[in-house]
Coordinates of C-alpha atoms and ligand atoms in Angstrom, one line a residue:
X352 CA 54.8 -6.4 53.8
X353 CA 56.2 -8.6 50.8
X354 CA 52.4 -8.4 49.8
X355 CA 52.6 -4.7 49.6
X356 CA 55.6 -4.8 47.6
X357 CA 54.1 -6.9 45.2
X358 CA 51.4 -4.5 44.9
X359 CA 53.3 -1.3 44.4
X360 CA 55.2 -3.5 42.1
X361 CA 52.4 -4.0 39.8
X362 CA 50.9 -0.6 40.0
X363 CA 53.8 1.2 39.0
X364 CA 54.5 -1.5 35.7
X365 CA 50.9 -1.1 34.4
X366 CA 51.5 2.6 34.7
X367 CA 54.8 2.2 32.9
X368 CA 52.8 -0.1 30.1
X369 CA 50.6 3.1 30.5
X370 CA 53.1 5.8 29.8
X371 CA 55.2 3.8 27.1
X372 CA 52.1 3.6 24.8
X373 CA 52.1 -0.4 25.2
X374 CA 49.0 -2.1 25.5
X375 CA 46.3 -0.6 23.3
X376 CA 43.5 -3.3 22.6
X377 CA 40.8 -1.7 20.5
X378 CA 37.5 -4.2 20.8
X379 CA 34.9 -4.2 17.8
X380 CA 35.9 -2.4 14.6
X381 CA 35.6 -3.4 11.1
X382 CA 38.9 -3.7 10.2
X383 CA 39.7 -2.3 6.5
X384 CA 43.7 -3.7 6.3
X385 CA 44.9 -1.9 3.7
X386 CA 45.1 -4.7 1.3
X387 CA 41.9 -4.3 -0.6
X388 CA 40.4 -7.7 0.8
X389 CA 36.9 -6.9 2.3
X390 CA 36.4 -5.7 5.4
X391 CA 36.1 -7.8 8.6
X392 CA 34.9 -7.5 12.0
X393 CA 37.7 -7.9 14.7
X394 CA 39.5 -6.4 17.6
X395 CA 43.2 -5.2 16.6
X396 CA 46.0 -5.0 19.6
X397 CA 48.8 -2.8 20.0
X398 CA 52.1 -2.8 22.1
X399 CA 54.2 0.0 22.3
X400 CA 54.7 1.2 18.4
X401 CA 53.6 -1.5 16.2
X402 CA 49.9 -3.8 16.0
X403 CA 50.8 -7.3 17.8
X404 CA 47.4 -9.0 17.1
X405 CA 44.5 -8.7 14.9
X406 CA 41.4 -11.5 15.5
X407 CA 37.8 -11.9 17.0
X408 CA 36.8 -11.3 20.9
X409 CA 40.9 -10.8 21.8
X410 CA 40.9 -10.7 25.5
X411 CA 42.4 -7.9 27.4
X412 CA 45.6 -8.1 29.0
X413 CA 45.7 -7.0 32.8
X414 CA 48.4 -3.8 31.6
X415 CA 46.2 -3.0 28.4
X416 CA 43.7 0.0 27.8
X417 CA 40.7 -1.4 26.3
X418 CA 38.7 1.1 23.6
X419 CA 35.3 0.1 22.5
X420 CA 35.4 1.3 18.7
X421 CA 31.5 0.8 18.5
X422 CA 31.9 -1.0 15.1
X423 CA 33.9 2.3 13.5
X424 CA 36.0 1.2 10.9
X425 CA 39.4 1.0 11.7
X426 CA 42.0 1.9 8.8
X427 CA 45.8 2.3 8.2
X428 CA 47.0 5.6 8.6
X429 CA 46.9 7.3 5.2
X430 CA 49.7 8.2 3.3
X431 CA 49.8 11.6 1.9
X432 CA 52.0 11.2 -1.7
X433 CA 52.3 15.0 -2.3
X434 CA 52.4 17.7 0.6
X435 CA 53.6 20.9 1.1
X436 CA 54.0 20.3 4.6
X437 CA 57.8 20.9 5.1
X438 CA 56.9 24.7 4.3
X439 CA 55.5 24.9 7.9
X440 CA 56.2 21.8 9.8
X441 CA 58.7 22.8 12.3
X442 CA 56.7 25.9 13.4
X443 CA 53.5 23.8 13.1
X444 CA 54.3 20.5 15.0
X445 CA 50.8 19.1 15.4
X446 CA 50.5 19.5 11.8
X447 CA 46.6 19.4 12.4
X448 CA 45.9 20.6 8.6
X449 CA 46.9 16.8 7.9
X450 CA 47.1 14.6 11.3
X451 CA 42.6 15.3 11.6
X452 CA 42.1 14.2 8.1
X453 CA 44.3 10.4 9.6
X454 CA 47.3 11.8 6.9
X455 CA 49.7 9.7 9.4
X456 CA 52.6 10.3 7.0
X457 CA 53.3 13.2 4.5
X458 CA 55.3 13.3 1.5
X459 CA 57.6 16.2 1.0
X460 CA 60.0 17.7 -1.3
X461 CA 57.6 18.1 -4.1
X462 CA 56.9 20.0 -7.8
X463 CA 60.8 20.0 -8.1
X464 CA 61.5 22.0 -4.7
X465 CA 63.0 20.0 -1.2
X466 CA 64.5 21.2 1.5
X467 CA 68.5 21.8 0.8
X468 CA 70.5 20.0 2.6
X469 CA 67.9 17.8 3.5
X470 CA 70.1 16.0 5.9
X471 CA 70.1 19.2 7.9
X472 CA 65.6 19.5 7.4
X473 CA 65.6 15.7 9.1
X474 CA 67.9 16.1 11.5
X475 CA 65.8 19.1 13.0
X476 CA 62.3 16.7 12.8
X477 CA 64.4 14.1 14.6
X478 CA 65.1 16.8 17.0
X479 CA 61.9 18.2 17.4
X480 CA 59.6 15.2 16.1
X481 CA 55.9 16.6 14.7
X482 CA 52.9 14.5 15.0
X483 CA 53.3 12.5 12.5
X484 CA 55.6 10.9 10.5
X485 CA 57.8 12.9 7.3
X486 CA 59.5 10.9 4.3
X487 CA 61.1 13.6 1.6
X488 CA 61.8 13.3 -2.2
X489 CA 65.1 15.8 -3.2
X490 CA 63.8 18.4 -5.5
X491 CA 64.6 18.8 -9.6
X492 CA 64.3 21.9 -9.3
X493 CA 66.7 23.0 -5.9
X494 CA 69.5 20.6 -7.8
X495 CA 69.6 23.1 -10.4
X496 CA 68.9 25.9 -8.2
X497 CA 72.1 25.0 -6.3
X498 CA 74.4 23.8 -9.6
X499 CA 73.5 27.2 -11.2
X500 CA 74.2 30.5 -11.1
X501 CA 70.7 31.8 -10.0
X502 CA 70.4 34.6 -12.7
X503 CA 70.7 32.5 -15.3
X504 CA 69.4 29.5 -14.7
X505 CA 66.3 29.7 -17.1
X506 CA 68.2 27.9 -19.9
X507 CA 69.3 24.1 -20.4
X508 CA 71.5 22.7 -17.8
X509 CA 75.3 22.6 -19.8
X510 CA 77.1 19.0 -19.3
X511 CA 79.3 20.5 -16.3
X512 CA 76.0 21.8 -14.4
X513 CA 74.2 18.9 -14.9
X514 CA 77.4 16.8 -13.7
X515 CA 77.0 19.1 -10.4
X516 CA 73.5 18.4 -10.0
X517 CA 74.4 14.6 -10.4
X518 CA 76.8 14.9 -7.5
X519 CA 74.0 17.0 -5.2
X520 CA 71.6 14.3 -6.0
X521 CA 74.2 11.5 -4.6
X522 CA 75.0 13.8 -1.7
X523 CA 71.2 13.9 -1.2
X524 CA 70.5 10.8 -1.4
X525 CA 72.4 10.0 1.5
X526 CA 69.7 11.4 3.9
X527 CA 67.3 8.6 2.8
X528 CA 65.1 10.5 0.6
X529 CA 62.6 8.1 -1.6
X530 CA 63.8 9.5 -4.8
X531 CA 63.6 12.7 -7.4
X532 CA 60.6 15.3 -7.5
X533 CA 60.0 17.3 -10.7
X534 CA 57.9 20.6 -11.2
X535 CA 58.6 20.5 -15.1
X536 CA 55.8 23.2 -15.6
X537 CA 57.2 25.8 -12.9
X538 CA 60.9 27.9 -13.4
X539 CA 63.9 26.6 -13.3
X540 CA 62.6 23.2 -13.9
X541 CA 60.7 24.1 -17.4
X542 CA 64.0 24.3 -18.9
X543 CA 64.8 21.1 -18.0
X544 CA 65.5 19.0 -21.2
X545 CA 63.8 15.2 -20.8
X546 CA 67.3 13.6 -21.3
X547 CA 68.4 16.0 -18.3
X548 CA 65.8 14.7 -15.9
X549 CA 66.5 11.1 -17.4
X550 CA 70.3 11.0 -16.5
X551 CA 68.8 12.3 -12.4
X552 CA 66.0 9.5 -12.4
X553 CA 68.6 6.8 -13.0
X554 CA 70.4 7.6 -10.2
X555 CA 67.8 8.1 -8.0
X556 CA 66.7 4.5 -9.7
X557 CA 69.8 2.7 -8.6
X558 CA 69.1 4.0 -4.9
X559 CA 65.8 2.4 -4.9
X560 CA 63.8 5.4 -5.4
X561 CA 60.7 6.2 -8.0
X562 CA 60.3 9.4 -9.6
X563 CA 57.6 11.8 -9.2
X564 CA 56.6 14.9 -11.6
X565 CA 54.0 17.7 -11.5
X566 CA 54.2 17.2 -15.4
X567 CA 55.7 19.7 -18.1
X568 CA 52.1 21.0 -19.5
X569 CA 48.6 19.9 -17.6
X570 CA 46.6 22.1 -19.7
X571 CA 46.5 21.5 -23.6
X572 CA 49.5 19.5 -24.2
X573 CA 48.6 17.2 -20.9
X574 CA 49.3 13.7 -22.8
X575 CA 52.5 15.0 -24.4
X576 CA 53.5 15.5 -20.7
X577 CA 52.4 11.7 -20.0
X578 CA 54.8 10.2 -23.0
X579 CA 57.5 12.5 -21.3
X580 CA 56.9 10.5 -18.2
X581 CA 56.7 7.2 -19.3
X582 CA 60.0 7.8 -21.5
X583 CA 61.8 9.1 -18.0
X584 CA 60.9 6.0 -16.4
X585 CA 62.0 4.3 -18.9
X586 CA 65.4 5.8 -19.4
X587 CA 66.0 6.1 -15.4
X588 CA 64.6 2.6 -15.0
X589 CA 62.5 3.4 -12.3
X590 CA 58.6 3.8 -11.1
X591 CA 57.1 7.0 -12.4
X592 CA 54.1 8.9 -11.1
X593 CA 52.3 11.5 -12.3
X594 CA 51.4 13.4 -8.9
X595 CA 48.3 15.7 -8.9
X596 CA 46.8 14.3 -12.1
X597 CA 44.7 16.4 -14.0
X598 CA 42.5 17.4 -17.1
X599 CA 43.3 21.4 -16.3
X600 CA 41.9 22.9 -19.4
X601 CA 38.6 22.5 -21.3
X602 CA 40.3 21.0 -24.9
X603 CA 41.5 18.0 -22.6
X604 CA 38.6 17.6 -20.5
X605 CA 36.3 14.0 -20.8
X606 CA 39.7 12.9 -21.5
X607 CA 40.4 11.0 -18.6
X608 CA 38.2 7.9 -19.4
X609 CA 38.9 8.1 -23.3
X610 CA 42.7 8.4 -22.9
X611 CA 43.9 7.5 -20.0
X612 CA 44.0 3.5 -19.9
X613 CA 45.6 4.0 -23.3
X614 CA 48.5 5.9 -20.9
X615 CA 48.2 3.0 -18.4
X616 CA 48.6 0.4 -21.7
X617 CA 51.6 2.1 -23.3
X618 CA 53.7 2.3 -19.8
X619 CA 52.9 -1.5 -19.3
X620 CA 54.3 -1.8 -22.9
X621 CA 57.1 0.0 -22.4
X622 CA 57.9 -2.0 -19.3
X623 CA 57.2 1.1 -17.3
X624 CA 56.1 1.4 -13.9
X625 CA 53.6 4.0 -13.8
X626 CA 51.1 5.1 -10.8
X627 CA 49.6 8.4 -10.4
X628 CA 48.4 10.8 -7.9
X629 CA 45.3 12.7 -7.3
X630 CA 43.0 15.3 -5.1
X631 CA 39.2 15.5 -5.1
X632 CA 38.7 19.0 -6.1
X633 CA 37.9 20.8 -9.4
X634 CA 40.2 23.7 -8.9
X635 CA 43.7 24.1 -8.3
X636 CA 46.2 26.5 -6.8
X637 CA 49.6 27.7 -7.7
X638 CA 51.9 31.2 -9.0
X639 CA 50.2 33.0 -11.5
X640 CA 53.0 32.8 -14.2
X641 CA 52.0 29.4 -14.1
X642 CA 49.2 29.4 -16.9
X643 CA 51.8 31.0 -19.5
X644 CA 53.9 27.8 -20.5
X645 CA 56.0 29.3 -22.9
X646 CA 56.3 32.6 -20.7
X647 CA 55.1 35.1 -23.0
X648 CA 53.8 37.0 -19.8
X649 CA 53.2 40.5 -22.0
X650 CA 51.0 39.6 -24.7
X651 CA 47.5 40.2 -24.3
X652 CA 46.0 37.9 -27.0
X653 CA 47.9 35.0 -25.2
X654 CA 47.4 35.9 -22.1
X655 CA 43.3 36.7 -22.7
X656 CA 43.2 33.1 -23.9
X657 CA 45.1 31.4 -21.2
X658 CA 43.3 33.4 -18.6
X659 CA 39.9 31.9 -20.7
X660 CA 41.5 28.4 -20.4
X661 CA 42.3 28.2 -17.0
X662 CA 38.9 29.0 -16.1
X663 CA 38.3 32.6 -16.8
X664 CA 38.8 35.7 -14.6
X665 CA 35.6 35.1 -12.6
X666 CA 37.2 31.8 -11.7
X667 CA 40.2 32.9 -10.8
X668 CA 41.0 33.9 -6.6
X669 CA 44.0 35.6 -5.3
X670 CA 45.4 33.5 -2.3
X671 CA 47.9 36.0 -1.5
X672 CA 49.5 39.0 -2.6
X673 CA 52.2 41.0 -0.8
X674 CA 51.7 44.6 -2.2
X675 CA 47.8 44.3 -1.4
X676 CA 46.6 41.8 0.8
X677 CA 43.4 43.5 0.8
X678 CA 42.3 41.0 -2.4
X679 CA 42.9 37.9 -0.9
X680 CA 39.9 36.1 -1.4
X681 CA 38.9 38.5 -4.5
X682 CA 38.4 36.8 -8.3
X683 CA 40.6 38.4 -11.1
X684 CA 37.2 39.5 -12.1
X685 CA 36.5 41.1 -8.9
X686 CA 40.1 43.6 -8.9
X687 CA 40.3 44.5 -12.4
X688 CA 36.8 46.1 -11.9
X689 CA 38.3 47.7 -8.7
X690 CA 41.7 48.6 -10.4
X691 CA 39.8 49.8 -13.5
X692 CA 41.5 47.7 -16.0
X693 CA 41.0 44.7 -18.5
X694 CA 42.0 41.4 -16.7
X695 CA 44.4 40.9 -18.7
X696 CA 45.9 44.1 -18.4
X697 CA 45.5 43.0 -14.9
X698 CA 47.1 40.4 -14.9
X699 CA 50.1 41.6 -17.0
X700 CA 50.6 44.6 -13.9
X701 CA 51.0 41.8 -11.0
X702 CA 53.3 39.9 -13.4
X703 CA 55.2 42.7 -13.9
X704 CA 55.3 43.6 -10.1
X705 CA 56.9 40.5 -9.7
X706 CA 59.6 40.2 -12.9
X707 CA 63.0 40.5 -12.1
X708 CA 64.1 41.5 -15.6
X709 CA 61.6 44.8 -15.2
X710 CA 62.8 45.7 -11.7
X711 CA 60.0 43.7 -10.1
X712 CA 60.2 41.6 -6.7
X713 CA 60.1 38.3 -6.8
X714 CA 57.9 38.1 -3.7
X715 CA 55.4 40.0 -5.4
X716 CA 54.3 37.2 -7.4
X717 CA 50.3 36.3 -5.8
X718 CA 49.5 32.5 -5.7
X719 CA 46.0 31.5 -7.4
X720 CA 42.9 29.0 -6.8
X721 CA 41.9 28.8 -10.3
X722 CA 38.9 25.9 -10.9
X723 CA 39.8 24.5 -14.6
X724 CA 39.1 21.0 -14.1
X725 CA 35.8 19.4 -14.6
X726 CA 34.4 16.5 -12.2
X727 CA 33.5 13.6 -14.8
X728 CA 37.4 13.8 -15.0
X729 CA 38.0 14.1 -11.4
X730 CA 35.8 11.1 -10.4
X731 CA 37.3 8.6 -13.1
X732 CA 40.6 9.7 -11.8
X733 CA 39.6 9.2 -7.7
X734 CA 37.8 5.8 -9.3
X735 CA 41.1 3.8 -10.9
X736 CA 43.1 1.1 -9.2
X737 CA 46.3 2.4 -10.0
X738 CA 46.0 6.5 -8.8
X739 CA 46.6 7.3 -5.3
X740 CA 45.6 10.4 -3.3
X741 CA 47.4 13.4 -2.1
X742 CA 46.1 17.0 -0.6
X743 CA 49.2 18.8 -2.5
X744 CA 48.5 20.9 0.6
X745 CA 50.7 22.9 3.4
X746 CA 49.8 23.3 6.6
X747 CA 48.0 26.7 6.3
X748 CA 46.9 26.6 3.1
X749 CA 43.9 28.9 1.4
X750 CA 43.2 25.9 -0.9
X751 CA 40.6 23.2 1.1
X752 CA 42.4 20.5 -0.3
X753 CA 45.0 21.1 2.7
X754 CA 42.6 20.2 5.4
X755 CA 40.0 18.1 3.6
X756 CA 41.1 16.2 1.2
X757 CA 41.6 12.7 2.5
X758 CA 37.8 12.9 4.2
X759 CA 36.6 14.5 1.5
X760 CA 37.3 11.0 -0.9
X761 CA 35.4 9.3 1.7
X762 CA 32.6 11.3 2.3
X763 CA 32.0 12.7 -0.6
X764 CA 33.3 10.0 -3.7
X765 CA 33.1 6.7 -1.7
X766 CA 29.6 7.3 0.8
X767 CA 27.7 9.3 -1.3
X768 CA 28.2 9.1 -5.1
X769 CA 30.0 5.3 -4.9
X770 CA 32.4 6.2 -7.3
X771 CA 34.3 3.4 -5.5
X772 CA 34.1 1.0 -2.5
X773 CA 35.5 1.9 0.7
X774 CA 37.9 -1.1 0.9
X775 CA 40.1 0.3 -2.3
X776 CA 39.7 3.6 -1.7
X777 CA 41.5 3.1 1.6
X778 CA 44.0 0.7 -0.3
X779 CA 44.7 3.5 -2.0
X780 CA 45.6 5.6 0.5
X781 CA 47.8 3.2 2.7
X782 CA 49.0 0.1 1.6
X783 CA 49.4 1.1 -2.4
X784 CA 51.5 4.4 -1.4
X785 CA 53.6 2.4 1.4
X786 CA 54.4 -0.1 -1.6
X787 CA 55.3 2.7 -3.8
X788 CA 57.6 4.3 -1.0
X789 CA 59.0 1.0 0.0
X790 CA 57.7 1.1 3.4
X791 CA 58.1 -2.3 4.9
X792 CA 56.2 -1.9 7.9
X793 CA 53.2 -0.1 7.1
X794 CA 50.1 0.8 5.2
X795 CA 48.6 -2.4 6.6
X796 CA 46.9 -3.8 9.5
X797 CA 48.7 -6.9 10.3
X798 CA 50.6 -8.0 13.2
X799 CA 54.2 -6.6 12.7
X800 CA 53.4 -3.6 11.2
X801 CA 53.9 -0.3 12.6
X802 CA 50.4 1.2 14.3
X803 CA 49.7 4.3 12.6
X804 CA 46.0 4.0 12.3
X805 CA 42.4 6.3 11.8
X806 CA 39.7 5.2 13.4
X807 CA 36.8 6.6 11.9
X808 CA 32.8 6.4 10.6
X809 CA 32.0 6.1 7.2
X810 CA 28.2 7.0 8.0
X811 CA 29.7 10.6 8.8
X812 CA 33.1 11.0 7.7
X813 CA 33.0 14.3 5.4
X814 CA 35.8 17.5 4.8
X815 CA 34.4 20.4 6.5
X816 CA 37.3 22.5 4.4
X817 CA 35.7 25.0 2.2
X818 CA 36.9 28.2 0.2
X819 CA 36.0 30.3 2.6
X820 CA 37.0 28.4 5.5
X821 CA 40.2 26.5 4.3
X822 CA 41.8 25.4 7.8
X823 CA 38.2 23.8 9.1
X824 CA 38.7 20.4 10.6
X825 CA 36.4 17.1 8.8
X826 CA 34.0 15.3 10.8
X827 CA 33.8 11.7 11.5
X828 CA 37.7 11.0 12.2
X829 CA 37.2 9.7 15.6
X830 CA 40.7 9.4 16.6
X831 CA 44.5 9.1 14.7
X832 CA 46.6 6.9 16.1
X833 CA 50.2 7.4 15.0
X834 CA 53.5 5.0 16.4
X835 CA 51.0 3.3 18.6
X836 CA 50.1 6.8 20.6
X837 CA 46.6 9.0 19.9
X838 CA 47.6 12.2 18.0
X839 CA 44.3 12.8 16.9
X840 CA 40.7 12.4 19.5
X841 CA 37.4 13.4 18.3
X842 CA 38.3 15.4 15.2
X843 CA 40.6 17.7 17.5
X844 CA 44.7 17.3 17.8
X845 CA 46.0 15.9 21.6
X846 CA 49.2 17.6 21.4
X847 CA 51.6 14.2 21.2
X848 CA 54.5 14.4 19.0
X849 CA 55.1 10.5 18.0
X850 CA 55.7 10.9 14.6
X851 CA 59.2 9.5 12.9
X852 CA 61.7 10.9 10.0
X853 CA 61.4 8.0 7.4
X854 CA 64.5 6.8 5.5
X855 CA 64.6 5.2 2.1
X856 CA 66.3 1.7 2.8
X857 CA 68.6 0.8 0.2
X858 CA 66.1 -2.2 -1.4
X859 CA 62.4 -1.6 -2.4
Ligands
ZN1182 ZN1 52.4 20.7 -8.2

């Protein structure tokens, strides 16, 4: 009898080890930790969220599930520095787009726009947790939005309105965000003066957090935009980083490797923290007011060259329009023929369509793919120490980079044109970002940290994402382990909901 207790006893606390998530032992990976240090052999042992052990021929414990990794290399999960994820997360809570790529944490509240309040946006992840794990930034551009009267916010901030958006920020800051976004190229933050933004950055400074800018101009005036940055982090006194770095018009491209340690050099000199951000493709997407920076939407000369510089009309895809979904997937090229008109004249119509001040609808306005950047610039860029990765993706997105991305760097850049070793590309993606967040307890494998790992093979690892097929999952991620519990088997989401709300803690 007191045998059979015994035995009941035992079965039902290895099912509870079981059902908590504790006792994960996975036997024979090659163990990239996230610091950069080559890679090692090993087995790696988790109990309930966080990795317990890491060492050679660990022996199973009787409670633990075993997993034979077959010598896979077994990574941090990766840290995605710039996502549009917040757009769809709470309708999307397996977040596949991301969690299949081993994105184990997303970084929201970019180009200037975060969810408002975003106390309110965390509470309802907490609620409702997604698959993985969200940290937020508090947008430039929804501070002004919500300090200024909304039909006349295209103008400079006046001292009262930027005291308002000073006292948002605080109020913000509160929720544990990781600092300020800024989409200085897109309305209402354009008209954003740089001693504006600086007065914002130093109080998201003094909290701890870093600063992070899709820059005023990426086009001709891209390293005018880089002095702006390095002169807000040095006002604000805080970390800078240029997110989505590119070269995104021909007069700046090959510009990368010629200009861009000079950047590195003047920041360092200036005693300025400064890190970038980047995605492995040659095209980007966005609004299509976008490519006129000084917003001179109705002249043709202008428009004809911008159109030129930002790849041409052939080069150009709709992604969505409201009045005419029919030419999603069409180039500019493709529906001027169809509409009978110049592209420019074109392009001047959906503008129109969508301008307030000519009794157009805002939610006319079609978003872009647009490929303006050229890969020598793209490769340096994936190849430096000190520029991370992001997808600059949402959850549904037309753009590739949403779903492929993060495979993509190791398939295509790291496996087959070694534009840089495996172990610092995956520094890069886990323990550099978690440093630049402040994240204590991750981007490493190391006893004590948090287990949000990708297990995957390097041999095969690739972005099956294309144009055509945006939302296609990558191949090779052999499972995405996220708190400890599997959110991600064999390149296809399990439906588990571990992930966590990450706060900014008040010291970096
Ligand atoms: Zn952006």
């Amino acid at each position: 009898m007191t045998r059979r207790i015994l035995f009941v006893c035992a079965v039902f606390l290895s099912l509870c080890g079981g059902l908590f998530g504790q006792g994960l032992l996975l036997k024979n990976v090659v163990i990239y930790d996230g610091t950069g240090n080559h890679s090692v052999r090993g087995d790696v042992r988790v109990q309930g969220d966080k990795i317990v052990e890491v060492g050679k021929n660990l022996a199973p414990k009787a409670t633990e599930t075993v997993r034979d990794g077959h010598g896979l290399a077994l990574a941090p999960g990766f840290i995605d520095m710039h996502s549009h994820a917040d757009g769809e997360i709470l309708d999307d809570l397996d977040a596949e787009n991301s969690t299949r790529q081993g994105i184990t944490t997303v970084v929201v509240g970019q180009d200037g726009e975060s969810k408002y309040p975003l106390a309110d946006f965390l509470a309802k992840l907490e609620k409702t947790p997604p698959a993985l794990n969200v940290a937020s930034m508090v947008g430039h551009g929804t501070l002004r939005e919500k300090a200024m009267d909304p039909k006349n916010q295209l103008r400079e901030a006046t001292p009262e309105e930027l005291a308002k958006m000073k006292s948002l920020l605080r109020e913000e800051l509160k929720a544990g965000p990781f600092g300020l976004s800024s989409g200085l190229e897109y309305d209402p933050g354009h008209f954003a003066t740089t001693a504006g933004v600086v007065e914002l950055s130093k109080i998201a400074g003094e909290a701890g957090g870093f600063y992070i800018s899709h820059v005023r101009d990426e086009g001709n005036h891209v390293f005018d935009s880089y002095e702006e940055i390095i002169q807000i982090g040095k006002g604000g006194k805080l970390p800078v980083e240029i997110t989505h770095i590119k070269m995104g018009v021909p007069a700046v491209w090959n510009m990368a490797a010629k200009r861009m340690p000079q950047v590195f050099e003047e920041a360092r000199k200036e005693g300025v923290d400064l890190k970038a951000d980047v995605y492995p493709y040659t095209f980007w997407q966005s609004n299509l007011r976008v490519i006129m920076l000084d917003r001179d939407y109705y002249n043709p000369e202008k428009v004809a060259k911008a159109l030129e510089e930002s790849g041409g009309p052939g080069h150009m895809w709709f992604t969505s329009y409201k009045p005419d979904p029919a030419i999603v997937g069409k180039s500019l090229e493709e529906v001027s023929k169809m509409w009978k008109m110049s592209p420019v004249e074109t392009y001047m119509k959906m503008v129109r369509a969508s301008d307030v001040g000519v009794g157009g609808d805002p939610d006319n306005e079609p978003s872009i793919m647009a490929e303006s950047m050229n890969e020598a610039d793209v490769k340096w860029l994936i190849a430096q120490p000190n520029i991370m990765f992001c997808s600059d993706g949402g959850l549904r997105d037309r753009h590739p980079r949403g779903a492929g991305s993060f495979p993509r760097v190791l398939g295509k850049y790291v496996r087959d044109e070694k534009a840089l070793t495996l172990e610092l590309a995956i520094h890069k993606m886990t323990d550099m970002p978690a440093r630049q967040l402040g994240l204590k307890d991750r981007g490493r494998i190391a006893a004590g940290y948090v287990a949000d790992l990708v297990l995957f093979d390097p041999a095969t690892v690739t972005d099956g994402s294309t144009m055509d097929t945006p939302q296609a999952p990558p191949k090779g991620i052999e499972a995405v382990i996220v708190s400890g519990v599997v959110v991600v088997e064999k390149n296809a989401v399990t439906g588990a909901h571990p992930g966590k709300v990450l706060r900014k803690s008040a010291s970096r």
